[in-house]
Every structure is written in structure tokens, then in C-alpha cells.
Tab-separated table of C-alpha atoms in Angstrom:
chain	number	residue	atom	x	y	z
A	1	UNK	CA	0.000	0.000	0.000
A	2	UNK	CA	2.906	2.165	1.135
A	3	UNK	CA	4.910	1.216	-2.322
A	4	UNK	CA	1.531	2.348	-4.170
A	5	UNK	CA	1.594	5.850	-2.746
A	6	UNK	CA	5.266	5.899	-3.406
A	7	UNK	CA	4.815	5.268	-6.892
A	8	UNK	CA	1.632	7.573	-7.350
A	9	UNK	CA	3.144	10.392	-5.723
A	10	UNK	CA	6.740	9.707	-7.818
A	11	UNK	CA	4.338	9.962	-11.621
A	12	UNK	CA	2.136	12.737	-9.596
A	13	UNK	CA	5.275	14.350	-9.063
A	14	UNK	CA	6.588	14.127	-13.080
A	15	UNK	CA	3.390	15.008	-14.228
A	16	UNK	CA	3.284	17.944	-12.232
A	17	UNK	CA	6.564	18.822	-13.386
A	18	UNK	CA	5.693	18.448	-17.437
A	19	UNK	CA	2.674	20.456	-16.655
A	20	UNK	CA	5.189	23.361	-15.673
A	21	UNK	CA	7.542	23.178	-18.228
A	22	UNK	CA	4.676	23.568	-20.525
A	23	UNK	CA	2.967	25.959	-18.810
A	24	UNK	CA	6.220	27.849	-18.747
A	25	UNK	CA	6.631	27.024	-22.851
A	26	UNK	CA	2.900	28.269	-23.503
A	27	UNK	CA	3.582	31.216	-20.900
A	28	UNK	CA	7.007	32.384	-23.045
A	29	UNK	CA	5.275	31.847	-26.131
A	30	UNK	CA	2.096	33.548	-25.462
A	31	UNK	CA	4.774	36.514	-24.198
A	32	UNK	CA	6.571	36.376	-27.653
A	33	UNK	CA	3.011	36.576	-29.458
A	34	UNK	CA	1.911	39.024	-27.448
A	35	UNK	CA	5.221	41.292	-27.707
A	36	UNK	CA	4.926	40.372	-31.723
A	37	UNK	CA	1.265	42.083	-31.694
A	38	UNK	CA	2.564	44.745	-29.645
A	39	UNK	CA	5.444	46.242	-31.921
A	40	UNK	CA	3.018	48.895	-33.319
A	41	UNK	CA	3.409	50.069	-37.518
A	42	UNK	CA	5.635	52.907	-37.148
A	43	UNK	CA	4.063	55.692	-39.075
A	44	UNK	CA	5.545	58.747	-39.618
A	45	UNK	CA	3.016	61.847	-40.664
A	46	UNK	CA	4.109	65.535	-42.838
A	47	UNK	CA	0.366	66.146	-42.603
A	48	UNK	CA	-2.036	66.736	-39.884
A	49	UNK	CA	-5.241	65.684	-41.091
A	50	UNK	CA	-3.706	62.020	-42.327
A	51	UNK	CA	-2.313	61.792	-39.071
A	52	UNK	CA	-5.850	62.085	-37.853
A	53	UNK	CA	-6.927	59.374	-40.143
A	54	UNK	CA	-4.003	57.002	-39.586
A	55	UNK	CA	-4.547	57.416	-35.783
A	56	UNK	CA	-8.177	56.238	-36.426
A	57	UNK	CA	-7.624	53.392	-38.530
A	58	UNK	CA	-4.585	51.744	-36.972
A	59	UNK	CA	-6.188	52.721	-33.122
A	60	UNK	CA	-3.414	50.174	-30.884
A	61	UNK	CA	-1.763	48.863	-33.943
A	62	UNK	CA	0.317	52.056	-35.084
A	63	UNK	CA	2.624	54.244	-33.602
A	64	UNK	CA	1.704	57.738	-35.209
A	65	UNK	CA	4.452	60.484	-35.124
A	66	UNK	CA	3.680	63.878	-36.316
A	67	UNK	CA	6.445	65.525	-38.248
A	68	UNK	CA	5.031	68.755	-38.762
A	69	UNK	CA	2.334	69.296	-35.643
A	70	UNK	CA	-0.655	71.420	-36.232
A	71	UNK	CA	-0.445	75.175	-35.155
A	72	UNK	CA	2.675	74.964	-37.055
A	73	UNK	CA	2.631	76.843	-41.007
A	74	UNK	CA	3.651	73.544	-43.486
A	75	UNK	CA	4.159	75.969	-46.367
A	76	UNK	CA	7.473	77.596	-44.636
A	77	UNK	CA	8.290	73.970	-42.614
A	78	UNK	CA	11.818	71.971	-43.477
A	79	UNK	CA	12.676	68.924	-41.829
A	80	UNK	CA	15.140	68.644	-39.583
A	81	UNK	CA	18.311	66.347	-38.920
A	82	UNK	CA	16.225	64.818	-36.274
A	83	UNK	CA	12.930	64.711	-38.293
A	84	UNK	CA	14.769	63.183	-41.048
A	85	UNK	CA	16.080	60.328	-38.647
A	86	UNK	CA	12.488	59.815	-36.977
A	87	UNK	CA	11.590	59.265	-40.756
A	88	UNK	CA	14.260	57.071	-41.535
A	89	UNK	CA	12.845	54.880	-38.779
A	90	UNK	CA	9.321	54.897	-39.752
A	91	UNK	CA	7.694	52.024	-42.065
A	92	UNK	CA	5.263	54.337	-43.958
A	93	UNK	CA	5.531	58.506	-44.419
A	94	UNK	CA	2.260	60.130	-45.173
A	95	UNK	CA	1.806	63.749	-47.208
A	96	UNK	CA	-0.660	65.505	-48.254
A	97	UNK	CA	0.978	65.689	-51.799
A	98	UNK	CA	0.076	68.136	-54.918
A	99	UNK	CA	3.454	70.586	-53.916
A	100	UNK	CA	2.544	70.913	-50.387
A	101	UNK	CA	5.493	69.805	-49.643
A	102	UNK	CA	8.023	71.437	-51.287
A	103	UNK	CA	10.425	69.331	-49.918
A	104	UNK	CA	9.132	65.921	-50.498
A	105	UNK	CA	11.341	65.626	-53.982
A	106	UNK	CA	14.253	65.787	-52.003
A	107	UNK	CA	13.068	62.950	-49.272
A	108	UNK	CA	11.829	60.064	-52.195
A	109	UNK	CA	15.884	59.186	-52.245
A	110	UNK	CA	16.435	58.700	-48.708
A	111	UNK	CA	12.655	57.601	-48.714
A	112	UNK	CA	13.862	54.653	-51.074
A	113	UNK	CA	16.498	53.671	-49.285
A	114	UNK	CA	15.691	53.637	-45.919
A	115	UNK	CA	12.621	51.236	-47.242
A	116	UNK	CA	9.735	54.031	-45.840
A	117	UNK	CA	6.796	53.718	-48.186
A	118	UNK	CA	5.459	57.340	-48.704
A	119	UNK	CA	1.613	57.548	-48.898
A	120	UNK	CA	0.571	60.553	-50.916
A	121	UNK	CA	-2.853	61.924	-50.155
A	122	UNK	CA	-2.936	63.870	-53.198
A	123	UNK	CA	-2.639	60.688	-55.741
A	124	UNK	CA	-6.088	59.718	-54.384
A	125	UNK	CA	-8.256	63.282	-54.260
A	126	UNK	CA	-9.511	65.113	-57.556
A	127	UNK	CA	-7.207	68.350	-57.824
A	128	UNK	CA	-8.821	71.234	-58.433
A	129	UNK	CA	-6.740	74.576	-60.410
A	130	UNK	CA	-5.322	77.088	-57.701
A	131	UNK	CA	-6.508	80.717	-58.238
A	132	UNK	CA	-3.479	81.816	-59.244
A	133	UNK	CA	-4.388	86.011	-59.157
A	134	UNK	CA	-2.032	88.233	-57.912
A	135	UNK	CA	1.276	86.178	-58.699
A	136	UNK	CA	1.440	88.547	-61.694
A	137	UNK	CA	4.237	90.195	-59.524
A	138	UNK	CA	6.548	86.981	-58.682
A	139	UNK	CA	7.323	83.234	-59.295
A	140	UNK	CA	5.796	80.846	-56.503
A	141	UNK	CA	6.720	77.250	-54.868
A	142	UNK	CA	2.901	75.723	-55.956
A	143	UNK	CA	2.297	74.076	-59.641
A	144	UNK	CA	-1.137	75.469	-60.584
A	145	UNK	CA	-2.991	72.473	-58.660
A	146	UNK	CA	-4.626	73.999	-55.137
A	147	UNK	CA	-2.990	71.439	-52.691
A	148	UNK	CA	-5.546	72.128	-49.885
A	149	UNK	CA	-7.468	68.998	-50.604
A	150	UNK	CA	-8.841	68.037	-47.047
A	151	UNK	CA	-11.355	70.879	-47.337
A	152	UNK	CA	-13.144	68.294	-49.010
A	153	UNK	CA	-14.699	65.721	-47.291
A	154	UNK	CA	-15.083	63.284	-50.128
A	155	UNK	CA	-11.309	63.537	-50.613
A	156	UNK	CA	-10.666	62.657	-47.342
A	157	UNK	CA	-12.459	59.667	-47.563
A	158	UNK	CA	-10.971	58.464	-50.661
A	159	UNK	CA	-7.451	59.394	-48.390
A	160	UNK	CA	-8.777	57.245	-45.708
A	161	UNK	CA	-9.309	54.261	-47.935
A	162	UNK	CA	-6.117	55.014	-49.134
A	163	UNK	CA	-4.463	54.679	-45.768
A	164	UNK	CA	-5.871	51.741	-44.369
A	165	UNK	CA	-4.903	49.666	-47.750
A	166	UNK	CA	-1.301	51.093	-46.705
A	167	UNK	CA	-1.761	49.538	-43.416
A	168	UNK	CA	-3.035	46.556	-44.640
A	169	UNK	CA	0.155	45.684	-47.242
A	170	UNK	CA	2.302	46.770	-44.254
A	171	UNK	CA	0.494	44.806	-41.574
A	172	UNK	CA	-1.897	42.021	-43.621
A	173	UNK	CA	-2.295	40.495	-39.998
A	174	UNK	CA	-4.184	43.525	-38.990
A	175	UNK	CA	-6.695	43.724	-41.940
A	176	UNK	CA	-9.616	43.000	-39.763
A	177	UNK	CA	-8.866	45.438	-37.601
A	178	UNK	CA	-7.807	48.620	-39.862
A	179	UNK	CA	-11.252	47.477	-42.246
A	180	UNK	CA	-12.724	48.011	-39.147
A	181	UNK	CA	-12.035	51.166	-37.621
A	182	UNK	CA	-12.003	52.432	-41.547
A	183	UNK	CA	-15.502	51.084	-42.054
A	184	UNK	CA	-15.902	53.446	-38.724
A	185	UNK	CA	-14.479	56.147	-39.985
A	186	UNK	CA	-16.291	56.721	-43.447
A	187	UNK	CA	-19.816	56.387	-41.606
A	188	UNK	CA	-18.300	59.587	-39.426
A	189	UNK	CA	-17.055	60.774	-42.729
A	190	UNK	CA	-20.484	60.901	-44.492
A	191	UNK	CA	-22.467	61.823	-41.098
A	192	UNK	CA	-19.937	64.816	-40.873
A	193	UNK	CA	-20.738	65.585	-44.586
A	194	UNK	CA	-24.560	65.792	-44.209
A	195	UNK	CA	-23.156	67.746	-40.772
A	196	UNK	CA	-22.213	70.891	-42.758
A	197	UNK	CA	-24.539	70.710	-45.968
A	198	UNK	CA	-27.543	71.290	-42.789
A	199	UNK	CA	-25.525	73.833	-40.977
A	200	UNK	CA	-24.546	75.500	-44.225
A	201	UNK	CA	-28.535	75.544	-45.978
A	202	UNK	CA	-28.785	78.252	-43.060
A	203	UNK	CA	-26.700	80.609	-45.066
A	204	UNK	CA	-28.170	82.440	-47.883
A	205	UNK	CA	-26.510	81.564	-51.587
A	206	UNK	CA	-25.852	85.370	-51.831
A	207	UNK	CA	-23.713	85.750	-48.236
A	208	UNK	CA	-21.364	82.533	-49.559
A	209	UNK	CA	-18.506	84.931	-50.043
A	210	UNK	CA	-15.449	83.723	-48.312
A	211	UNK	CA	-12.354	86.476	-47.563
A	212	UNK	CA	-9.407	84.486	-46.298
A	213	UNK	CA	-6.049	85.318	-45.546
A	214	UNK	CA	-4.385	82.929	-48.473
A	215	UNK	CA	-6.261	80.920	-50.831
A	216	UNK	CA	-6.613	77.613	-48.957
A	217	UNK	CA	-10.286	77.202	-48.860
A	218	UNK	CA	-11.335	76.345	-53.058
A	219	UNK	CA	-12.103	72.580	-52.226
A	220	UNK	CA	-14.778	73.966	-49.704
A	221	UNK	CA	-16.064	76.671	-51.867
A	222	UNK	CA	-16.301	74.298	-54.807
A	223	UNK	CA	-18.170	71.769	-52.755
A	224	UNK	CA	-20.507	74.078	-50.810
A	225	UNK	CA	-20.703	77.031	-53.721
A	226	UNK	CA	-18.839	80.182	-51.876
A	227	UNK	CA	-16.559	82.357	-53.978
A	228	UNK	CA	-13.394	83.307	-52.323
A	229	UNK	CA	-11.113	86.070	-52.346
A	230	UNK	CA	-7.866	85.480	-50.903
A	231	UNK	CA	-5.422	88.049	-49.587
A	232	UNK	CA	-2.551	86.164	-50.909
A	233	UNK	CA	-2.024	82.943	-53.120
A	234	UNK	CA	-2.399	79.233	-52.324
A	235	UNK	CA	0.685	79.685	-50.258
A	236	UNK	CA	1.071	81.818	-47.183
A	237	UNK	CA	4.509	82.820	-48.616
A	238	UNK	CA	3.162	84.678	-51.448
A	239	UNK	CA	2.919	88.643	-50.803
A	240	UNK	CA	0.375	90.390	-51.907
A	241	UNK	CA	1.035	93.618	-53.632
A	242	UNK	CA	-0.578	97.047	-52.775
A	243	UNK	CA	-2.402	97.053	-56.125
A	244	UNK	CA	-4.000	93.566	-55.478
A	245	UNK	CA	-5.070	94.754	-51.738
A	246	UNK	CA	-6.867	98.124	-53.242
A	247	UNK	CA	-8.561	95.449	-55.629
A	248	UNK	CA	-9.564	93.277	-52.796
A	249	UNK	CA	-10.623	96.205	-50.614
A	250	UNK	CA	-12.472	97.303	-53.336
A	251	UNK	CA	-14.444	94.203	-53.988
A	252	UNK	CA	-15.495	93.962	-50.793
A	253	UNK	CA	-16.953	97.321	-50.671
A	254	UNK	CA	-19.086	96.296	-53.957
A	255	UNK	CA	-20.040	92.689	-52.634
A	256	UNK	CA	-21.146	94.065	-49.550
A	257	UNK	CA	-18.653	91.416	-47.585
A	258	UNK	CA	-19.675	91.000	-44.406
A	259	UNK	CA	-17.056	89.521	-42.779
A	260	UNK	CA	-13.327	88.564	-43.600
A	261	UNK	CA	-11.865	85.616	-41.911
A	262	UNK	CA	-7.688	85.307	-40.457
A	263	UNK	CA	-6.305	81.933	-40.218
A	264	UNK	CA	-4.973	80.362	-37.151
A	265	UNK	CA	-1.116	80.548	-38.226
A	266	UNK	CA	-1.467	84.016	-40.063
A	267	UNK	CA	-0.353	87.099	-38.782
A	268	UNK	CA	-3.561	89.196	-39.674
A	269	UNK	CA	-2.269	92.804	-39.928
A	270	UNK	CA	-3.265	93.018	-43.628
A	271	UNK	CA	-6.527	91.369	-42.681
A	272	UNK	CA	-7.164	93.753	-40.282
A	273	UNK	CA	-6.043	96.590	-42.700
A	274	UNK	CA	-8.728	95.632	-45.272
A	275	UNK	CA	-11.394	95.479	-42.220
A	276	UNK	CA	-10.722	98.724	-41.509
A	277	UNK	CA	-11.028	99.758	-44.668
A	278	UNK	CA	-14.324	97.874	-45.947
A	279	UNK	CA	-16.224	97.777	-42.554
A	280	UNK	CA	-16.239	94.022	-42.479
A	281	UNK	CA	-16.365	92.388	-39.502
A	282	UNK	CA	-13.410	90.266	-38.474
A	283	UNK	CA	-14.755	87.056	-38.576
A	284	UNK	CA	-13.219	84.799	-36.729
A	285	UNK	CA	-10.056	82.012	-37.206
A	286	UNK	CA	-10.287	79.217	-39.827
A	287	UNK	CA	-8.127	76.311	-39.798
A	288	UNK	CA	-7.047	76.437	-43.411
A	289	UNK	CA	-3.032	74.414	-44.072
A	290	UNK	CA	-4.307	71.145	-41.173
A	291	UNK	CA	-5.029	71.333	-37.763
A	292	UNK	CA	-5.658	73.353	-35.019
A	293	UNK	CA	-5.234	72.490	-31.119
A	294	UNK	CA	-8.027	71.850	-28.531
A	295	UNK	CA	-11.731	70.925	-30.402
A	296	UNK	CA	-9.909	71.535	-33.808
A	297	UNK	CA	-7.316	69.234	-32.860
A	298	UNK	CA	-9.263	66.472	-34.664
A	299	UNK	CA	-10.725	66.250	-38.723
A	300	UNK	CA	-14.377	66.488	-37.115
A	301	UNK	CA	-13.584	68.753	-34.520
A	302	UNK	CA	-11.766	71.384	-37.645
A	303	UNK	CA	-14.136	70.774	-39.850
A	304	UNK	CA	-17.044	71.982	-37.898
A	305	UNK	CA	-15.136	74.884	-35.993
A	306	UNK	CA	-14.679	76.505	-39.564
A	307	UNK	CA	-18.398	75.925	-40.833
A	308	UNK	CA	-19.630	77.299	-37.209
A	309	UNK	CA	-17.287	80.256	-37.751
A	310	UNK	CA	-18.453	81.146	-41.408
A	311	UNK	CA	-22.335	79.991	-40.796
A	312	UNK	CA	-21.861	82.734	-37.624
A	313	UNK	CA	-20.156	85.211	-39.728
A	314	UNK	CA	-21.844	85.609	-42.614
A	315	UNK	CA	-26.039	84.511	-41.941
B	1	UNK	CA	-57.806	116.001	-30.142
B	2	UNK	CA	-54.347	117.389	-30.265
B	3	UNK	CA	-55.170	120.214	-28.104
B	4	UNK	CA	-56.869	118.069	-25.722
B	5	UNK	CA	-53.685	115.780	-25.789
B	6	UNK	CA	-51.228	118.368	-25.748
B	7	UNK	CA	-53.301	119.455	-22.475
B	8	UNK	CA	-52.249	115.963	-20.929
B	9	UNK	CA	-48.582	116.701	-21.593
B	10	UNK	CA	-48.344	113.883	-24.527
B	11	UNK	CA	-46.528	115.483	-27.286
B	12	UNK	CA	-48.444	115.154	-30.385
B	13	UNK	CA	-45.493	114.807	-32.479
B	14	UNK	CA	-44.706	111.320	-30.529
B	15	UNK	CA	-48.313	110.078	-31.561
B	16	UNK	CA	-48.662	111.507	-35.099
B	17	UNK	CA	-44.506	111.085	-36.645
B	18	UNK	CA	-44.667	108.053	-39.164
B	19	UNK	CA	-43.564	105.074	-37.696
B	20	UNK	CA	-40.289	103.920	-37.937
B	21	UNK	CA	-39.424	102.190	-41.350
B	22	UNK	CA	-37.953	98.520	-40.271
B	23	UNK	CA	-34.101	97.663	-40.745
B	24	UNK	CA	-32.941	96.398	-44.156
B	25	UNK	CA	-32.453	92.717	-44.327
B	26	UNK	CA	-28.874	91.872	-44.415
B	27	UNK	CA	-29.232	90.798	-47.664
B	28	UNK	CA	-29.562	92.347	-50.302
B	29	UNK	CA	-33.941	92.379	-51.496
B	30	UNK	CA	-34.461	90.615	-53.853
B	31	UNK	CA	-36.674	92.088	-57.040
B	32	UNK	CA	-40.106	90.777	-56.998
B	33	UNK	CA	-39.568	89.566	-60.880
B	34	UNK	CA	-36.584	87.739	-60.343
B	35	UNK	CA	-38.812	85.745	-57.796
B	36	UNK	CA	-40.434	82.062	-58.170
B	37	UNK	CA	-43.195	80.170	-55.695
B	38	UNK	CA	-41.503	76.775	-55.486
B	39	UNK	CA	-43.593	74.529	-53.826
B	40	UNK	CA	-42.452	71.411	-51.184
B	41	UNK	CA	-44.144	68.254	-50.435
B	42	UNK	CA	-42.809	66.160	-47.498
B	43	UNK	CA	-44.496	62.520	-47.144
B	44	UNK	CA	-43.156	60.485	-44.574
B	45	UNK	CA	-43.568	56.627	-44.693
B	46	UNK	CA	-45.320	56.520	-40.513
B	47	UNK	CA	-46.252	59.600	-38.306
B	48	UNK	CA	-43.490	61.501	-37.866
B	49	UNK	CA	-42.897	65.719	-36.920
B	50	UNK	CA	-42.406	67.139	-40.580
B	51	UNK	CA	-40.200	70.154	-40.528
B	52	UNK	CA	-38.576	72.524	-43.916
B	53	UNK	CA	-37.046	75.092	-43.792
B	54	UNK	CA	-34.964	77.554	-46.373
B	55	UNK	CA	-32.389	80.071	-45.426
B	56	UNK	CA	-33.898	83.724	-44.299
B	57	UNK	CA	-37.640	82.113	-44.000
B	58	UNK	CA	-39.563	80.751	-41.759
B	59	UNK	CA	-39.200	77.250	-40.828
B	60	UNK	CA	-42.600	75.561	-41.818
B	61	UNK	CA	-43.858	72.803	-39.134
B	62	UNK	CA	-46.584	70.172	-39.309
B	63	UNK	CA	-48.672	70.934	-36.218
B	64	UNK	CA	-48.066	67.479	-34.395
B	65	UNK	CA	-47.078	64.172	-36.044
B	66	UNK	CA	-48.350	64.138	-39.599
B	67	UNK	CA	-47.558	61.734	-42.670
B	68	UNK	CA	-47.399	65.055	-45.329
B	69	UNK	CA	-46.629	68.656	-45.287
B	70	UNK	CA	-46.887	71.354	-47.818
B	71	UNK	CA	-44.865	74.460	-47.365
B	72	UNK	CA	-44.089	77.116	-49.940
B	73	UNK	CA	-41.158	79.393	-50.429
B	74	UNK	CA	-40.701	82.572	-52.471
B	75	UNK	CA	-36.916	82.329	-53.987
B	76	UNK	CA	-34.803	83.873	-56.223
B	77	UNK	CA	-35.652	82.390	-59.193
B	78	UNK	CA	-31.526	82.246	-60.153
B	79	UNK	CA	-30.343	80.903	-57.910
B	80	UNK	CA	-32.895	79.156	-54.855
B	81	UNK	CA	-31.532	78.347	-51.687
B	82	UNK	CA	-30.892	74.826	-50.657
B	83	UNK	CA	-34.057	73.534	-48.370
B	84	UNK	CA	-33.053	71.635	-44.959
B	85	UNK	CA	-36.044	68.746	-44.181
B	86	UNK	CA	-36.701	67.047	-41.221
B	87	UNK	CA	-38.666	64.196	-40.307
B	88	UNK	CA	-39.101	63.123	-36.891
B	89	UNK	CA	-40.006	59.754	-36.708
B	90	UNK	CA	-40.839	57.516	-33.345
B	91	UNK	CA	-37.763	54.939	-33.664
B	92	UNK	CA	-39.681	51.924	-33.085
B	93	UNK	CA	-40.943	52.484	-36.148
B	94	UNK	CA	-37.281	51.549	-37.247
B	95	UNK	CA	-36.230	52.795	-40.412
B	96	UNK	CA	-38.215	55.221	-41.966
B	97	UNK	CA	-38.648	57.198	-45.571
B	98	UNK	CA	-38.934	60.700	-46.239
B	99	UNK	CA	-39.686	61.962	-49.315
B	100	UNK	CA	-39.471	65.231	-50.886
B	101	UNK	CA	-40.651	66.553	-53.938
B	102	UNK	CA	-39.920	70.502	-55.019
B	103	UNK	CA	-42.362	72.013	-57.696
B	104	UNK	CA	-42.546	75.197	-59.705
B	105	UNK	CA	-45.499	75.670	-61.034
B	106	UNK	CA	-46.519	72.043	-60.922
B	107	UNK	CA	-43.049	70.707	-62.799
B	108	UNK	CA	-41.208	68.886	-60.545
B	109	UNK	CA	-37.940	70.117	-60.001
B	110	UNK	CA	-36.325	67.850	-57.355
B	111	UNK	CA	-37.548	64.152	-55.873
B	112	UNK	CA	-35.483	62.721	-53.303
B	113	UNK	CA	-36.097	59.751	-50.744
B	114	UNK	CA	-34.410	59.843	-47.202
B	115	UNK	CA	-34.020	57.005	-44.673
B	116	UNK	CA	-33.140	56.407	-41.529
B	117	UNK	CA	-34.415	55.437	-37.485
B	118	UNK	CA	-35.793	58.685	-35.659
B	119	UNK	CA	-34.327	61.645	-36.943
B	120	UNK	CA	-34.019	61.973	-40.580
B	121	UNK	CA	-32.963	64.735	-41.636
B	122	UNK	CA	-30.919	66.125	-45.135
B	123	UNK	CA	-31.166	68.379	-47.458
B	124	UNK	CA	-31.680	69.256	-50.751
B	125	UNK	CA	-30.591	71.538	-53.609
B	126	UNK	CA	-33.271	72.659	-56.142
B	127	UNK	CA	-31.372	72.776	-58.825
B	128	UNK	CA	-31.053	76.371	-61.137
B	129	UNK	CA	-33.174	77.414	-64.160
């Protein structure tokens, strides 16, 4: 009786022990899976509206860094050194595309041979020709194509579609996931869409006049029928001349303008010359070259602070 | 009268000066020729709150839950304004239809279906001469 126990406890005892070492195989394994899952896509951004959208679609499966971070002006931006590295390191690059970046020419080498697929939001969109009066006087960095395309929602979806099939080649474990949280993404897409067409049916066809400080805002006005006059070009580099401000000021007068609008990475002092001068109201900030900070710090949330702002302006 | 008023200490001036003319619209008017009566049907598939409305005008109602509503709007004939439509429905009904027609006199200019649970709501462009 004694020798049975002796021997029951002995194969107890081995079983026990094979139990462990599996449970310590499964245990190291299920740690390796896990820490396999966990190395997020390493995405690096030039734009801050695809950042948005990458940040939606890949959710816990991509590490989003923001090259150029909203508030700051992308038309004067240059990488750094250090941006450059944090590039280097990244698996995909996204921007906006269409001469935004004036700089992007010069990354596709490096680009190429670091193995960083660049994602171009502008391949995707239907450009629309830049209103190119008042560069009469000078030579700028845009081609004639008005790079501003995430003033129009419908591009941005096609740019979302575009950026979770990146995701997807990068990362085909994730499909489910980024199909997902895209599928997600384009029903907020089109309920933001039918968003502004209601706010904007409040605003008489005759107020849609839009005075900006450059001329950022022609995917919205073609979209949602305003006419725009810009104090400068499609870049915030281009200077308007004295001529083209009398023009402006006195075009407002005519139109019966009432309001102009600054941007939030302008300095306004010629806006708030030709205020003066017309008796248009100042009408608030718009968030014309990406994102703003606080409730514009999203696609939604700058989307519907600049409707607000011109519905409030201008009914 | 006047005397008898000016006795009181009412200055006549105060109750015979021509009222005050109102404030011009922000707008600009427009001219009664360049105008057009364009007519809106809303028929909802279950009772729902009908609701149009048209920028600078009154938004037109139905009373309480209805399945239709007429409204009309005087436009510029060049260029109408957009009309934002509304249709209230009980969401147990689950999803419902709202339809809207736009007529000028009696052609129909724009027919459009909208669906959804509870509020539906959209809006539509009547499209130029």
C-alpha cells in the first residue's frame, strides 16, 4: 500500500513537473506573441489631417508620429536632422501631396532607401486649379494644382481608404482590424458631410462669399458654392502687392462682404487693414493648411469649428 | 384732439410722426420679378414631426405628427436656396422614408427619398433654371 503511494506520488510528481515546463513554454510563447502584436506600424506623418486618419484606422496597432504638428505653417516647414532620422525609422511617411510639400522631392531618395513607403494623399483626391491672381508680380513654390485637398470631405475619404490599404500591405495580420475602424471612420465621414450641408442651408446663396487670408479654402467653396477672395495665393509665402489689396478692398466694398476671416497661423495685420477699410467684420479664425489644437485638434472637430465660424459670420 | 392731448402733456409729435421704417435685411432684397413660388411636399412613410425650412424664412412645421406637409417658399428664381427637411419619426418604427418633392409651377424640379431610425434629416438643392 505504502509502495503504491510511493509510486503515485513519484508519476504525480513528473506530471506535475511536465505540466510546468509547458505551462512555462505556452507562458514564453504567449509573451513572444503578445510582444509580436505589440510592436506597433511605425508611421511617420508631414500632414495633420492624415495623421488624424491614420490614428483612427490603426487605433493600438500604429505608432503615429507627427512631423510637422498642427499650429505649425507647413508651407514655410523643413525637416530637420532629427525629423529626417524619426523618418528614416518609420515604415510608412504620409503627405498631403500636390506641392505641399516642397520638400518631399528631395526625401523620395532617402525615402527609397531607408525602405519608408510614402503615402501621398494627393494621388487619391480630384485636384482642383489654384486661383493663381495676384502672382502677376513673382514666381511661386505651388504648380497650378490647389494642394488644400482636405477641405473636401469626399477627398478625405478616398485618403482614408487610401491609408488603411497602406496599413493593410504593411500589416496584412491587422486587416480585420484597420477594415474596421475604416468602415468606422467613413460612416463619421459621411455623417460629418450631411453635418455641414444642414448647418450651411442656413446661409443664404448670396452671403457665400469667403475672404481668407491665403487661398486655402477652393475645395470647400467648390463643394458648398462660396466664392473666395484670398489676400494672398495658395501659399502663405506669397505677398500680396498694394495694387491687389486696393482690388480686394475694393471688392469687398461692392459685394457688400460681411465679414473677412484670419487663419490660425497668419499674422492678420493686412486682414485687419482691409477690415478697416471695408467695414467688415473680423470674422473669426479658420483652420485652413491642417489642424488646429483643442476641439480643432481632430478632422471632425476642424471641420465643424470653420463651418460654425463662417455659418456665424456671414447669416 | 391734439389740443386736448397736448393738455395731458403727450406730445403730439410722438403720436402723429410716421412710424419707424424697419431695418434692411442683411441681404440684399431681392426684385419681386426675379422671384419664383416653389412649392415642397414632405411625405413620410409613418407619423413623424415634418419640418422645412430655407435660409432667411420661416421654418414651416406640421402641427403634431403628420404623414405630409406642404410648405411654400418665395426664392430667387436664379439661384434658390438649398431647403433643410426634417422628419421626426418615433424609432420603433425603425427605419423610416422621407420623401421630398420641389415644384414650380406644378413641374417637378427635385424628388429625393431619405431614410433612416428617428431623426431623418438632409437636405436638398433645387437645382437652377
Amino acid at each position: 500500500m505504502q509502495g503504491f503511494f510511493a509510486i503515485d506520488l513519484h508519476d504525480r510528481g513528473e506530471a506535475i513537473s511536465t505540466l510546468m515546463n509547458r505551462l512555462i513554454l505556452a507562458t514564453v510563447f504567449l509573451a513572444w506573441t503578445t510582444f509580436a502584436q505589440a510592436e506597433p506600424l511605425r508611421v511617420a506623418s508631414l500632414s495633420t489631417v492624415m495623421a488624424d486618419l491614420a490614428r483612427d484606422i490603426g487605433a493600438g496597432r500604429v505608432e503615429v508620429t507627427e512631423i510637422v504638428k498642427p499650429g505649425v505653417d507647413p508651407h514655410i516647414y523643413e525637416p530637420t536632422p532629427g525629423d529626417r532620422k524619426t523618418i528614416a525609422r518609420s515604415q510608412i511617411l504620409l503627405a498631403s501631396g500636390l506641392g505641399f510639400e516642397g520638400y518631399l522631392d528631395k526625401l523620395r531618395p532617402s525615402l527609397e532607401k531607408a525602405g519608408v513607403r510614402l503615402v501621398v494623399g494627393g494621388d487619391v483626391v480630384k485636384p482642383i486649379e489654384a486661383a493663381c491672381e495676384g502672382h502677376e508680380d513673382h514666381a511661386h513654390s505651388h504648380g497650378s494644382t490647389d494642394p488644400h485637398w482636405w477641405h473636401s470631405i469626399s477627398n478625405v475619404q478616398a485618403v482614408a481608404a487610401q491609408i488603411c490599404e497602406a496599413f493593410v500591405t504593411a500589416d496584412p495580420a491587422g486587416r480585420a482590424a484597420y477594415e474596421a475602424n475604416a468602415k468606422i471612420l467613413q460612416t463619421r465621414l459621411a455623417a460629418l458631410s450631411k453635418w455641414v450641408r444642414l448647418q450651411l442651408a442656413a446661409l443664404p446663396k448670396a452671403n457665400r462669399v469667403l475672404v481668407t487670408s491665403h487661398d486655402a479654402l477652393g475645395y470647400f467653396a467648390k463643394e458648398n458654392g462660396f466664392e473666395i477672395f484670398a489676400v494672398q495665393g495658395i501659399s502663405t509665402s506669397d505677398q500680396p502687392s498694394s495694387q491687389k489689396v486696393q482690388r480686394l478692398i475694393e471688392e469687398i466694398k461692392a459685394r457688400k462682404v460681411k465679414a473677412i476671416f484670419a487663419e490660425n497661423i497668419e499674422n492678420p495685420k493686412v486682414l485687419e487693414q482691409i477690415t478697416n477699410e471695408t467695414g467688415a467684420k473680423p470674422g473669426g479664425v479658420l483652420y485652413a493648411d491642417g489642424l488646429g489644437n483643442g476641439a480643432a485638434s481632430t478632422y471632425d472637430g476642424m471641420m465643424k469649428s470653420n463651418v460654425s465660424t463662417i455659418v456665424e459670420a456671414l447669416k | 384732439m391734439a389740443a386736448g392731448l397736448a393738455l395731458l402733456g403727450v406730445p403730439v409729435w410722438i403720436l402723429t410722426r410716421p412710424a419707424p421704417s424697419a431695418p434692411p435685411p442683411a441681404s440684399a432684397p431681392i426684385e419681386p420679378e426675379k422671384t419664383a413660388i416653389y412649392e415642397v411636399l414632405l411625405t413620410a412613410s409613418a407619423p413623424a414631426r415634418l419640418a422645412v425650412r430655407a435660409a432667411n424664412q420661416p421654418t414651416v412645421e406640421s402641427a403634431g405628427t403628420a404623414t405630409s406637409l406642404t410648405a411654400c417658399f418665395t426664392m430667387n428664381a436664379a439661384e434658390p436656396e438649398d431647403l433643410a427637411v426634417f422628419g421626426n419619426f418615433d424609432p420603433a418604427a425603425g427605419n423610416s422614408a422621407l420623401r421630398v418633392e420641389v415644384r414650380l409651377a406644378g413641374r417637378t424640379l427635385a424628388d429625393a427619398t431619405f431614410w433612416g431610425t428617428g431623426l431623418v434629416e438632409d437636405v436638398i438643392a433645387i437645382p437652377k433654371p
